[in-house]
Short mmCIF file of C-alpha atoms in Angstrom, two decimals:
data_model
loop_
_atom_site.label_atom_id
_atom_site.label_comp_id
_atom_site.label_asym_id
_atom_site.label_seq_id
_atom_site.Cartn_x
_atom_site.Cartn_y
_atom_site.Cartn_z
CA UNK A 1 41.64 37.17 -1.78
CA UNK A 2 41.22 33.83 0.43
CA UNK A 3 37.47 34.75 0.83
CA UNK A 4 36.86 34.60 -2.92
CA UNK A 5 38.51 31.97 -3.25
CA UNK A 6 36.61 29.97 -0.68
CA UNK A 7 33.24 31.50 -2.13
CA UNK A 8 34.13 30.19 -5.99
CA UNK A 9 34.95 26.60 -4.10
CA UNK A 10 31.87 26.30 -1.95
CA UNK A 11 30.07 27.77 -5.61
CA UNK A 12 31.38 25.04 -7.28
CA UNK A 13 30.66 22.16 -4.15
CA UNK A 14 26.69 23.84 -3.83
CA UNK A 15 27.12 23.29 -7.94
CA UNK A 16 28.15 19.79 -7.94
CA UNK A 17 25.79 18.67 -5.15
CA UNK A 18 22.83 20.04 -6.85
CA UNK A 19 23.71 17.81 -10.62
CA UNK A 20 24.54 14.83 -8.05
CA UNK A 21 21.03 14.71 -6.30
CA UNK A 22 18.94 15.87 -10.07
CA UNK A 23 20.84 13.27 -11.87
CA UNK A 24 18.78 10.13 -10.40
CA UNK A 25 15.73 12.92 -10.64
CA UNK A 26 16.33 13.02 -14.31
CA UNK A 27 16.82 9.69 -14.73
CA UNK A 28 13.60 8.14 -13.27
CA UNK A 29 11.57 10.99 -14.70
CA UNK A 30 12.62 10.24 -18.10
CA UNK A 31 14.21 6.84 -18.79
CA UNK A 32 11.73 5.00 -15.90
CA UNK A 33 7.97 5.52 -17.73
CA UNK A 34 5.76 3.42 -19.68
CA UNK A 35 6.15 3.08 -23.36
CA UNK A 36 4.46 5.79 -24.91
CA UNK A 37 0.57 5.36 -25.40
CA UNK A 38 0.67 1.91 -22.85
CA UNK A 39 -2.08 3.00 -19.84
CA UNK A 40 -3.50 0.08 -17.72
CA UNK A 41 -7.53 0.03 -17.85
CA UNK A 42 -8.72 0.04 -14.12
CA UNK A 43 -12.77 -0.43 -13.29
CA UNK A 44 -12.27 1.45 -9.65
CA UNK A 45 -14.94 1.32 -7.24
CA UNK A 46 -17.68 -0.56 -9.39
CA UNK A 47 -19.33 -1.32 -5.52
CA UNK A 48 -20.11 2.73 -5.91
CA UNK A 49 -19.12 3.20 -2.61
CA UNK A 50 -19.90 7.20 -2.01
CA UNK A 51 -17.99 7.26 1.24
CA UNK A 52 -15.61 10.16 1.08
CA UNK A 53 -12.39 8.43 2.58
CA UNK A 54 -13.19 5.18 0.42
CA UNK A 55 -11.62 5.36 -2.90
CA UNK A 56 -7.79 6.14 -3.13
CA UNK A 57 -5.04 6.08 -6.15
CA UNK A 58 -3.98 3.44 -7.88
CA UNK A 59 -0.44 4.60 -7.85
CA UNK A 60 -0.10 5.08 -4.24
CA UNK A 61 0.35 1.24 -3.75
CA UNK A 62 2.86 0.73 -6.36
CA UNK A 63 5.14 4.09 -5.18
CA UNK A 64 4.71 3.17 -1.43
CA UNK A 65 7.70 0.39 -2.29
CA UNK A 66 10.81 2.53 -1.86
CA UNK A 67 10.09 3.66 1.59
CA UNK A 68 9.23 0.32 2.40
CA UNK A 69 12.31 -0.56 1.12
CA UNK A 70 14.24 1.15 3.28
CA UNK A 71 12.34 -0.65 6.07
CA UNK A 72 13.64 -3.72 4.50
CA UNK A 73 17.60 -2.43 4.49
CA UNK A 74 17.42 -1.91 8.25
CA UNK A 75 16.06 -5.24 8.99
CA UNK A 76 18.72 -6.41 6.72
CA UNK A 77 21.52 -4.75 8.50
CA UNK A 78 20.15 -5.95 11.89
CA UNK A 79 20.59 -9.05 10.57
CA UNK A 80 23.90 -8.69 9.31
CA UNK A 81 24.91 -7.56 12.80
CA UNK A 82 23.69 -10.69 14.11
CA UNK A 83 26.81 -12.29 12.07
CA UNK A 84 29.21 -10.28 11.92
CA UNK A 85 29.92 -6.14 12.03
CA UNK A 86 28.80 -3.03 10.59
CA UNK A 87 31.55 -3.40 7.64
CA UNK A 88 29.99 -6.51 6.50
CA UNK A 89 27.09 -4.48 5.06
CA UNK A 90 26.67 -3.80 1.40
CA UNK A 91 25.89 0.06 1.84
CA UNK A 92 26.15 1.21 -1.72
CA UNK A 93 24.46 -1.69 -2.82
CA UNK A 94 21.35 -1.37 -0.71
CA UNK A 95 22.00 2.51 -2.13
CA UNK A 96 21.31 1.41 -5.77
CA UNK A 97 18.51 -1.08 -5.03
CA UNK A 98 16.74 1.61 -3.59
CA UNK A 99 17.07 3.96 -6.86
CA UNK A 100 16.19 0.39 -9.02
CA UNK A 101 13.58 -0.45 -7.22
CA UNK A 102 11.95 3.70 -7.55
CA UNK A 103 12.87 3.06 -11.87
CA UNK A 104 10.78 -0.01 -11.83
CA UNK A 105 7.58 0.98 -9.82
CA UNK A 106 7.36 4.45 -11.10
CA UNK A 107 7.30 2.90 -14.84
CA UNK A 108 3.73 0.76 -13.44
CA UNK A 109 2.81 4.07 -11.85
CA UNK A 110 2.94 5.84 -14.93
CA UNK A 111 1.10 3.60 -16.77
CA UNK A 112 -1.67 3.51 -13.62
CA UNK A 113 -1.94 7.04 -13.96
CA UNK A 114 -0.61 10.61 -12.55
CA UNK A 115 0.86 10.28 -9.54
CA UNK A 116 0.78 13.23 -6.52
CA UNK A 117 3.70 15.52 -7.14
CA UNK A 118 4.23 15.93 -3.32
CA UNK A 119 4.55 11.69 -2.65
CA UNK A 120 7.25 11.46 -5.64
CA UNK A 121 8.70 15.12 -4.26
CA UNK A 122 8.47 12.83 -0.62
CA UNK A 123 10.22 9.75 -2.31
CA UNK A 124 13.82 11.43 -4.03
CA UNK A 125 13.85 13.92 -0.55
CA UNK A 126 13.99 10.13 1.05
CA UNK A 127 15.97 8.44 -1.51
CA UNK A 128 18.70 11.36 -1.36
CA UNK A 129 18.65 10.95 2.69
CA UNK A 130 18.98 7.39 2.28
CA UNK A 131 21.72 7.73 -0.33
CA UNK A 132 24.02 10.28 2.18
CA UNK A 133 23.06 7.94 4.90
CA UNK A 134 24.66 5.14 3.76
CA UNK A 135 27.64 7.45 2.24
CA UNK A 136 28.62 8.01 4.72
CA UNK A 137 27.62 5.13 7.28
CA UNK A 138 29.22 2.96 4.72
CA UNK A 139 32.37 5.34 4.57
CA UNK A 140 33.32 5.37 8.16
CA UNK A 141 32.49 1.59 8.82
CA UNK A 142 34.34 -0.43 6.23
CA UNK A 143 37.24 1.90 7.39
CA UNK A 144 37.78 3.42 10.97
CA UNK A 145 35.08 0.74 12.09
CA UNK A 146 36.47 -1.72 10.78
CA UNK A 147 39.74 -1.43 12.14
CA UNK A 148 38.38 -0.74 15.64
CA UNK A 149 36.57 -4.07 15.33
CA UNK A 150 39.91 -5.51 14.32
CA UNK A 151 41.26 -4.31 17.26
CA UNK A 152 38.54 -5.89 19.09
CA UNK A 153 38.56 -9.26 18.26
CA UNK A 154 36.25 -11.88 17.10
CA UNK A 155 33.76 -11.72 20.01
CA UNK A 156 31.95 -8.44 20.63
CA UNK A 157 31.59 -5.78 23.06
CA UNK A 158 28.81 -4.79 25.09
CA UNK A 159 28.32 -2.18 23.24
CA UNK A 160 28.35 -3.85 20.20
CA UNK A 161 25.72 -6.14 21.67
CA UNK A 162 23.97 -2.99 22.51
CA UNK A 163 23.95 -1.94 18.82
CA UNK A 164 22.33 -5.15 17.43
CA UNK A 165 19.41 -4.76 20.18
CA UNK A 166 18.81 -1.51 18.71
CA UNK A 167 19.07 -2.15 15.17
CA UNK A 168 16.20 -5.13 15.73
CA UNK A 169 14.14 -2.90 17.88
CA UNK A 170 14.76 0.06 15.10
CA UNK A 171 13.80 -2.55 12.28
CA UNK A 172 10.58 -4.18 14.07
CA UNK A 173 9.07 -0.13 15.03
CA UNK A 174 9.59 0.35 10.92
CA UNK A 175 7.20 -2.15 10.41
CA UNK A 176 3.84 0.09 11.69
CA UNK A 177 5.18 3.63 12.88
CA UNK A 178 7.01 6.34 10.35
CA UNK A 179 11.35 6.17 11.31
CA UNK A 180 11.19 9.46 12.39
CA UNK A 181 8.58 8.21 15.78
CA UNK A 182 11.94 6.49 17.11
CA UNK A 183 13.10 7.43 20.04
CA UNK A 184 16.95 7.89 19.10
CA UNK A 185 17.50 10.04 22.59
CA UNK A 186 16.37 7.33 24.32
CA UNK A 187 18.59 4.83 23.59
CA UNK A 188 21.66 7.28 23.26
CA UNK A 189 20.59 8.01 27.04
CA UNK A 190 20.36 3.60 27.28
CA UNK A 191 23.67 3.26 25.84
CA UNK A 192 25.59 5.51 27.97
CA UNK A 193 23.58 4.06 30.76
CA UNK A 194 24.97 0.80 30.25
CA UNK A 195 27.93 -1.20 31.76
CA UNK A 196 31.45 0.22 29.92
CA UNK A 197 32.96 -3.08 28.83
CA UNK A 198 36.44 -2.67 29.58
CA UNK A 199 37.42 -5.77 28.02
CA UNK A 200 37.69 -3.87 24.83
CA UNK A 201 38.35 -0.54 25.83
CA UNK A 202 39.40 0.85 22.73
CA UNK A 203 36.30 -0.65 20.64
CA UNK A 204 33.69 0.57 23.23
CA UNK A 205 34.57 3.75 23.61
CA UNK A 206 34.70 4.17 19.64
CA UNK A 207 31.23 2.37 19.64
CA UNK A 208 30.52 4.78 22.20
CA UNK A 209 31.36 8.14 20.08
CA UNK A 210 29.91 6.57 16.56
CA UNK A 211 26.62 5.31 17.77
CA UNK A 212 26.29 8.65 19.80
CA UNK A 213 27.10 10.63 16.79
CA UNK A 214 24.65 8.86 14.32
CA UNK A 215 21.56 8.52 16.77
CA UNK A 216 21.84 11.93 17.90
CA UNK A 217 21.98 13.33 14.37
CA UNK A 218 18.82 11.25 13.50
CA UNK A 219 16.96 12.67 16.55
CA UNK A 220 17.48 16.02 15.29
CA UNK A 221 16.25 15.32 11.79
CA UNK A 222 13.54 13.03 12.87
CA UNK A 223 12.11 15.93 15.29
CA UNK A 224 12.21 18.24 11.89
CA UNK A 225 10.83 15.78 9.57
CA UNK A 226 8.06 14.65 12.09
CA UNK A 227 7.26 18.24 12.25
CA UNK A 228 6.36 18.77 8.75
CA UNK A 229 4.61 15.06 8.48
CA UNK A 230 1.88 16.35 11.48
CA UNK A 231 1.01 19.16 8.80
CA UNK A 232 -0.58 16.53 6.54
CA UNK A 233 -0.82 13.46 9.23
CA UNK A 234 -1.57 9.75 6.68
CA UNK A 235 -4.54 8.33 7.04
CA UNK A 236 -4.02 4.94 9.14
CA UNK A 237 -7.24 2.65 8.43
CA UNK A 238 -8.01 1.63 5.11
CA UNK A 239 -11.51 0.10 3.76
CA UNK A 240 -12.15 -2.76 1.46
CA UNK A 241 -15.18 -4.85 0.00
CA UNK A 242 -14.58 -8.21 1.48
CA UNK A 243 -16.82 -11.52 0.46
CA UNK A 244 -18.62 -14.31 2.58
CA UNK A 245 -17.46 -12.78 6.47
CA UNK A 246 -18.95 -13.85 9.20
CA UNK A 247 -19.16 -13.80 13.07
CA UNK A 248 -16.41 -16.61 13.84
CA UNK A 249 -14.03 -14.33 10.96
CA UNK A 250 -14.35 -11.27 12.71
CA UNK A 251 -13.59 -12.82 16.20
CA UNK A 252 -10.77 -14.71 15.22
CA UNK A 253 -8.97 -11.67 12.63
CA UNK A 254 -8.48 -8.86 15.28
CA UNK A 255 -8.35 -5.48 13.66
CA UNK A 256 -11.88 -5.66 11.15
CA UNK A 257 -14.60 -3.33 11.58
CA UNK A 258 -18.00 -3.93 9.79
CA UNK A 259 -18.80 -0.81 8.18
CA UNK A 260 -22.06 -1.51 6.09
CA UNK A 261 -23.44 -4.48 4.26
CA UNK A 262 -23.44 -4.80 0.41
CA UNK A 263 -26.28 -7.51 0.24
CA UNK A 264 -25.32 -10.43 -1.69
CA UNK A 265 -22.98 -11.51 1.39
CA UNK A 266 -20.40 -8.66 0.69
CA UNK A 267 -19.03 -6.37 3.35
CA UNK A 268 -17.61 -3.10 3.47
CA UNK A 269 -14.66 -3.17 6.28
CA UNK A 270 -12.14 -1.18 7.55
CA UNK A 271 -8.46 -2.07 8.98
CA UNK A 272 -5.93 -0.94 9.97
CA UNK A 273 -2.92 -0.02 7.45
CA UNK A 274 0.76 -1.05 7.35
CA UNK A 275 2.01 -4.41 8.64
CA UNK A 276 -1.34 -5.24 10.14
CA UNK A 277 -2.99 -4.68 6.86
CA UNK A 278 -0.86 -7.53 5.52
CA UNK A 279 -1.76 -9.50 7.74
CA UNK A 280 -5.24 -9.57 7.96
CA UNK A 281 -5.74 -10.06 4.04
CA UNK A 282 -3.34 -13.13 4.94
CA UNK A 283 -5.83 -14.10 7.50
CA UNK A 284 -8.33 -13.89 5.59
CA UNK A 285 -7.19 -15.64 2.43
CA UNK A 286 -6.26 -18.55 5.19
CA UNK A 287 -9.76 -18.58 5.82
CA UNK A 288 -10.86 -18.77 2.14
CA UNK A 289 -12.51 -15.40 2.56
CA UNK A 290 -12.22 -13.46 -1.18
CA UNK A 291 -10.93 -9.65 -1.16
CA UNK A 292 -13.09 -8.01 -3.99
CA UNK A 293 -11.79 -4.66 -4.35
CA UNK A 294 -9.43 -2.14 -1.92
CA UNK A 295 -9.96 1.23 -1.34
CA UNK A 296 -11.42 1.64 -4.74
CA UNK A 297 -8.90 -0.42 -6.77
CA UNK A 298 -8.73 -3.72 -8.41
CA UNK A 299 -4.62 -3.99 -8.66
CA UNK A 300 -2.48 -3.91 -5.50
CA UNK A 301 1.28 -4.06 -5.46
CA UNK A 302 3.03 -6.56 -3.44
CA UNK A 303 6.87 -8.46 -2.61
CA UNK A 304 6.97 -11.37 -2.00
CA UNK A 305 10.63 -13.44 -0.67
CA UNK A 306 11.34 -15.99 -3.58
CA UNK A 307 13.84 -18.86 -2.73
CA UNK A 308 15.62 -19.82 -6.21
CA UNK A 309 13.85 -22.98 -7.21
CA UNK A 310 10.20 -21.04 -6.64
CA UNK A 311 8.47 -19.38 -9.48
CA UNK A 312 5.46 -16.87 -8.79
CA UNK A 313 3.78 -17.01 -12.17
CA UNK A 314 0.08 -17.60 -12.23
CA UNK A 315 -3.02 -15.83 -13.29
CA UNK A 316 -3.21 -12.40 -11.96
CA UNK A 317 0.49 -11.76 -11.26
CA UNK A 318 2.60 -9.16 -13.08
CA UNK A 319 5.98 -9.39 -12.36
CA UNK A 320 7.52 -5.79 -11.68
CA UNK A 321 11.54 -6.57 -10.41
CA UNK A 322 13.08 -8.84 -8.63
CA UNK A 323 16.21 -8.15 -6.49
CA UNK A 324 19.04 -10.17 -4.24
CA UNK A 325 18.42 -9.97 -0.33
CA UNK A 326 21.76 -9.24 1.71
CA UNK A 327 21.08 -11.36 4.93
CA UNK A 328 19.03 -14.14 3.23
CA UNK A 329 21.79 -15.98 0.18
CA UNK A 330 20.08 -17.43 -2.73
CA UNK A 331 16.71 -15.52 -1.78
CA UNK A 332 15.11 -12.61 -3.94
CA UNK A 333 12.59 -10.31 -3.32
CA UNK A 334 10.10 -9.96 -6.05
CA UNK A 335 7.90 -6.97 -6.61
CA UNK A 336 4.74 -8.11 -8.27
CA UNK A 337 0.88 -6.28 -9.43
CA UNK A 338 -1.88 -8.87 -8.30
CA UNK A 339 -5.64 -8.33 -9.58
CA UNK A 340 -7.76 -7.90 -6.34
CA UNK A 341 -10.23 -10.53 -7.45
CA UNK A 342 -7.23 -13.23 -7.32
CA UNK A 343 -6.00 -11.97 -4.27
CA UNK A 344 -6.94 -14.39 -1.75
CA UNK A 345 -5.85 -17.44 -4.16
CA UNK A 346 -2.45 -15.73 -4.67
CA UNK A 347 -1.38 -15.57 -1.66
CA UNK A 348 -2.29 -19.04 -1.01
CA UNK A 349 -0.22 -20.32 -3.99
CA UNK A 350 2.40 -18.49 -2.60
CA UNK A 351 2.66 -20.25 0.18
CA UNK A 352 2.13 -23.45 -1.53
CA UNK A 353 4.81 -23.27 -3.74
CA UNK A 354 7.82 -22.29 -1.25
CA UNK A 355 7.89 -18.57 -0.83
CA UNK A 356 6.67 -15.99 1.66
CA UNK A 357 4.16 -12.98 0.79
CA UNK A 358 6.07 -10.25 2.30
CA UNK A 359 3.99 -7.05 2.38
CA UNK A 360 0.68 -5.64 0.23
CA UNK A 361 0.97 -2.05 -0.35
CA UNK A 362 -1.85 -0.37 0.69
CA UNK A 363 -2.75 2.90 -0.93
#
């Protein structure tokens, strides 16, 4: 009967989809870990700081990478827009540097120590979302989008223009609030608010109907994901044992809170996380002020955007991956393990030798 046959089918699809999404499972899980017997020695929290939301895992810097990293596709497909269109984008590529980049931090992590079940659960239920994502994105661009943009012509609609306002606003939020905080009905309800452009009818109205499509579908999943995240909300200050701070510092780096002195001109401090995390430990390595130790731990992960000719090889630095950026030609992003106590002269031989610290990973 047709039913039965349909049932063996959809058997064999459910079948297929499950080996698909356990294969890169497997594959970090086993062929991404630390030799055998290799476990890095960490002295965490020799301040003895007792304060209950103080000391946090090693391995939650090093994992928090691939999420960022998905951060770091959509800023490079806003810039990509900037150039050119949607089919220009190396989907599968950004795909596979996403499941590289997982392979290479979880084999530090497992040498830092055991990581939480539920964050690496978190990171393949991403990885898999961002894998159909751009599936299917990538699918229906460098084909029925592209040929609409053919259509088109070399200068864009307004609703094109539309997109690439989105994409940088979408990219910039990514950079302190969780994707699923966007407000996708909002600019569906923005873009249908906007002027038609009838000087490319046909392109518009297919911009129209795919940009629709794909923002409303996010909505719905963001409102489900962001549903489950408020049942176990992340924590969003962070404290640290910072050296030699003073008055002028804290008025001049906006975001620091004295939380006790240490004697011996060490402070205890708290910022916030994210983005603004990275940039006050820029601030204060500008200011010659030494980090001694973060929320427990003496290693932090970090990336760092490497022209060619740079090197970042110095004291303190262990180099982790290091992987092509789409928008930015002959520049690499380098994933790298920096001792705390070097922290503040890392970054500023970083800067002296050509590249850009990109992001610390807070735990």
């Amino acid at each position: 009967m047709k039913w039965r046959r349909r049932l063996r089918w959809f058997r064999a699809a459910l079948l297929l989809l499950v080996i698909l999404m356990a294969i890169p499972v497997f594959y970090v899980e086993t062929a991404c870990r630390a030799p055998s017997g290799i476990a890095t020695a960490h002295s965490l929290n020799v301040f003895n700081i007792t304060d209950a939301v103080y000391s946090r895992p090693t391995t939650n810097s090093v994992l928090s990478y691939p999420e960022w990293y998905i951060v770091y596709a959509y800023q490079d497909f806003a810039a990509v827009l900037h150039d050119g269109d949607e089919s220009r984008f190396r989907y599968l590529a950004s795909t596979k540097t996403y499941w590289t980049g997982l392979c290479a931090v979880n084999r530090v992590a497992s040498a830092d120590g055991a990581s939480d079940p539920s964050e690496k659960a978190m990171l393949y239920i991403i990885g898999w979302s961002f894998t159909a994502e751009m599936a299917i994105k990538g699918a229906y661009e460098t084909t029925v989008g592209r040929l609409f943009a053919w259509m088109r012509g070399a200068g864009k609609s307004n609703e094109d223009r539309f997109a690439v306002a989105v994409a940088d606003d979408y990219a910039q939020f990514l950079g302190q609030k969780a994707w699923y905080e966007y407000y996708f009905w909002r600019q569906v309800s923005a873009l249908w608010g906007s002027t038609f452009d009838w000087s490319h009818p046909v392109r518009a109205s297919e911009r129209r109907f795919a940009l629709t499509l794909e923002w409303g579908v996010k909505a719905v999943y963001a409102k489900a994901i962001g549903g489950l995240a408020s049942l176990s909300p992340a924590p969003l200050q962070i404290q640290s044992v910072v050296g030699g701070l003073d008055d002028a510092d804290r008025a001049a780096i906006p975001g620091i809170r004295v939380v006790k002195e240490l004697g011996d001109g060490k402070q205890l401090i708290e910022t916030p996380r994210y983005a603004a995390f990275t940039e006050i430990v820029q601030a204060l390595a500008a200011r010659n002020r030494p980090v001694l130790e973060i929320a427990g731990n003496d290693t932090i992960f970090a990336t760092v955007l490497v022209p060619l000719d740079a090197h970042i090889d110095m004291d303190g630095v262990k180099p982790v991956f290091s992987d092509a950026i789409q928008s930015r030609p002959g520049w690499h992003r380098q994933g790298i393990q920096i001792t705390v106590s070097t922290l503040t002269k890392t970054i500023q031989e970083i800067g002296a030798r050509g590249a850009t610290l990109e992001h610390l990973y807070d735990y």
